XYZ file of C-alpha atoms in Angstrom:
155
model
C -29.558 44.164 -141.860
C -28.799 41.142 -139.664
C -25.083 41.955 -139.376
C -25.812 45.595 -138.584
C -28.189 44.523 -135.833
C -25.535 42.199 -134.404
C -22.960 45.017 -134.543
C -25.443 47.401 -132.907
C -26.180 44.976 -130.076
C -22.471 44.208 -129.589
C -21.757 47.940 -129.404
C -24.541 48.369 -126.862
C -23.196 45.533 -124.726
C -19.683 47.020 -124.801
C -20.944 50.528 -124.066
C -23.572 49.894 -121.397
C -21.676 46.994 -119.867
C -18.557 49.060 -119.410
C -20.252 52.169 -118.046
C -22.080 50.079 -115.437
C -18.963 48.108 -114.489
C -16.918 51.323 -114.307
C -19.200 52.750 -111.637
C -19.124 49.532 -109.639
C -15.330 49.275 -110.017
C -14.796 52.807 -108.660
C -17.363 52.357 -105.881
C -15.674 49.189 -104.657
C -12.199 50.731 -104.895
C -13.370 53.773 -102.930
C -14.646 51.540 -100.143
C -11.073 50.377 -99.470
C -9.906 53.970 -98.862
C -6.485 52.753 -100.057
C -4.911 55.287 -102.448
C -2.963 52.517 -104.235
C -6.105 50.517 -105.016
C -8.041 53.645 -105.944
C -5.174 54.801 -108.170
C -5.140 51.425 -109.924
C -8.934 51.469 -110.322
C -8.793 55.001 -111.739
C -6.172 53.907 -114.271
C -8.318 50.929 -115.248
C -11.407 53.112 -115.712
C -9.480 55.280 -118.174
C -8.096 52.240 -119.989
C -11.467 50.455 -120.116
C -13.127 53.558 -121.558
C -10.552 53.573 -124.329
C -10.808 49.839 -125.034
C -14.548 49.215 -124.551
C -16.653 52.362 -124.197
C -15.159 54.209 -127.171
C -15.422 51.284 -129.604
C -18.927 50.550 -128.289
C -20.006 54.101 -129.110
C -18.469 53.809 -132.583
C -20.279 50.524 -133.298
C -23.587 51.925 -132.027
C -23.330 55.071 -134.143
C -22.312 53.397 -137.410
C -24.806 50.548 -137.219
C -27.546 52.758 -135.765
C -27.536 55.074 -138.768
C -27.916 52.091 -141.104
C -30.610 50.445 -138.963
C -32.616 53.682 -138.706
C -32.813 54.074 -142.500
C -35.871 51.830 -143.037
C -37.662 53.797 -140.292
C -37.053 57.085 -142.088
C -33.711 57.907 -140.444
C -33.034 59.086 -136.930
C -36.032 61.422 -137.032
C -38.369 58.968 -138.731
C -39.844 57.371 -135.616
C -40.366 59.018 -132.241
C -38.705 56.202 -130.327
C -35.570 56.480 -132.477
C -35.437 60.262 -132.027
C -35.833 59.956 -128.261
C -33.283 57.129 -128.043
C -30.749 59.155 -130.038
C -31.384 62.240 -127.877
C -30.742 60.219 -124.710
C -27.594 58.703 -126.228
C -26.312 62.146 -127.272
C -27.124 63.589 -123.835
C -25.119 60.797 -122.219
C -22.230 61.513 -124.580
C -22.286 65.219 -123.772
C -22.163 64.488 -120.033
C -19.363 61.997 -120.616
C -17.232 64.357 -122.725
C -17.995 67.587 -120.848
C -17.677 66.336 -117.277
C -16.841 62.667 -116.783
C -13.698 62.385 -118.910
C -12.041 65.548 -117.554
C -13.028 64.520 -114.024
C -11.612 61.032 -114.521
C -8.308 62.512 -115.674
C -8.198 64.738 -112.585
C -9.140 61.827 -110.298
C -6.290 59.762 -111.764
C -3.794 62.594 -111.172
C -4.985 63.171 -107.602
C -4.833 59.444 -106.800
C -1.330 59.167 -108.278
C -0.219 62.191 -106.232
C -1.528 60.581 -103.036
C 0.315 57.341 -103.788
C 3.554 59.162 -104.695
C 3.491 61.257 -101.522
C 2.314 58.409 -99.296
C -0.610 60.502 -98.113
C -4.340 59.959 -97.918
C -6.594 61.024 -100.744
C -7.386 64.724 -100.617
C -10.711 66.361 -99.898
C -10.625 67.581 -103.491
C -10.442 63.965 -104.662
C -13.422 62.893 -102.556
C -15.523 65.922 -103.565
C -14.758 65.368 -107.244
C -15.486 61.642 -106.947
C -18.934 62.357 -105.475
C -19.698 64.593 -108.470
C -18.285 61.932 -110.810
C -20.610 59.322 -109.286
C -23.636 61.610 -109.661
C -22.958 62.531 -113.301
C -21.872 58.967 -114.013
C -25.280 57.756 -112.832
C -26.990 60.325 -115.066
C -24.818 59.274 -118.017
C -25.627 55.603 -117.297
C -29.398 55.900 -116.891
C -29.741 57.768 -120.200
C -28.398 54.992 -122.473
C -30.287 52.370 -120.473
C -33.478 54.342 -121.157
C -32.366 54.541 -124.797
C -31.983 50.753 -124.834
C -35.496 50.327 -123.421
C -36.874 52.556 -126.190
C -35.067 50.520 -128.850
C -36.464 47.273 -127.509
C -40.052 48.423 -126.910
C -40.325 50.853 -129.880
C -43.191 52.888 -128.379
C -44.944 55.668 -130.253
C -44.064 58.725 -128.169
C -45.554 61.481 -130.304
């Protein structure tokens, strides 16, 4: 089980680390109000999700199933069930809203750079929504991490 725990922790570091850094990266880029910097940051967010967030999720899922087995599986202990629910909720938000929004933000930023214009109102409105749902999708796995560390009896 030691290797699975190491894989699980490494996946968590990749996943949570990247989703936190992604928000900071976009926030700092936005502060410049420079479409070129924001376009670059948007590209990097997409690339970093592919390179770090995705593999982190994969490592968490595979090792998590194995690690939950001695506890009776993912429904065997309340803290595992709650942690999985929070993780799944974060994933749903990520897939349903954040990824499509990121793709649109990238396109809008590229259009602004190509035309030499400022970022559109649509871009700024979508980015505000992206920040909100990104915060929701970040708090959920952090809460999941807390549950995995503290292992409380919830019900």
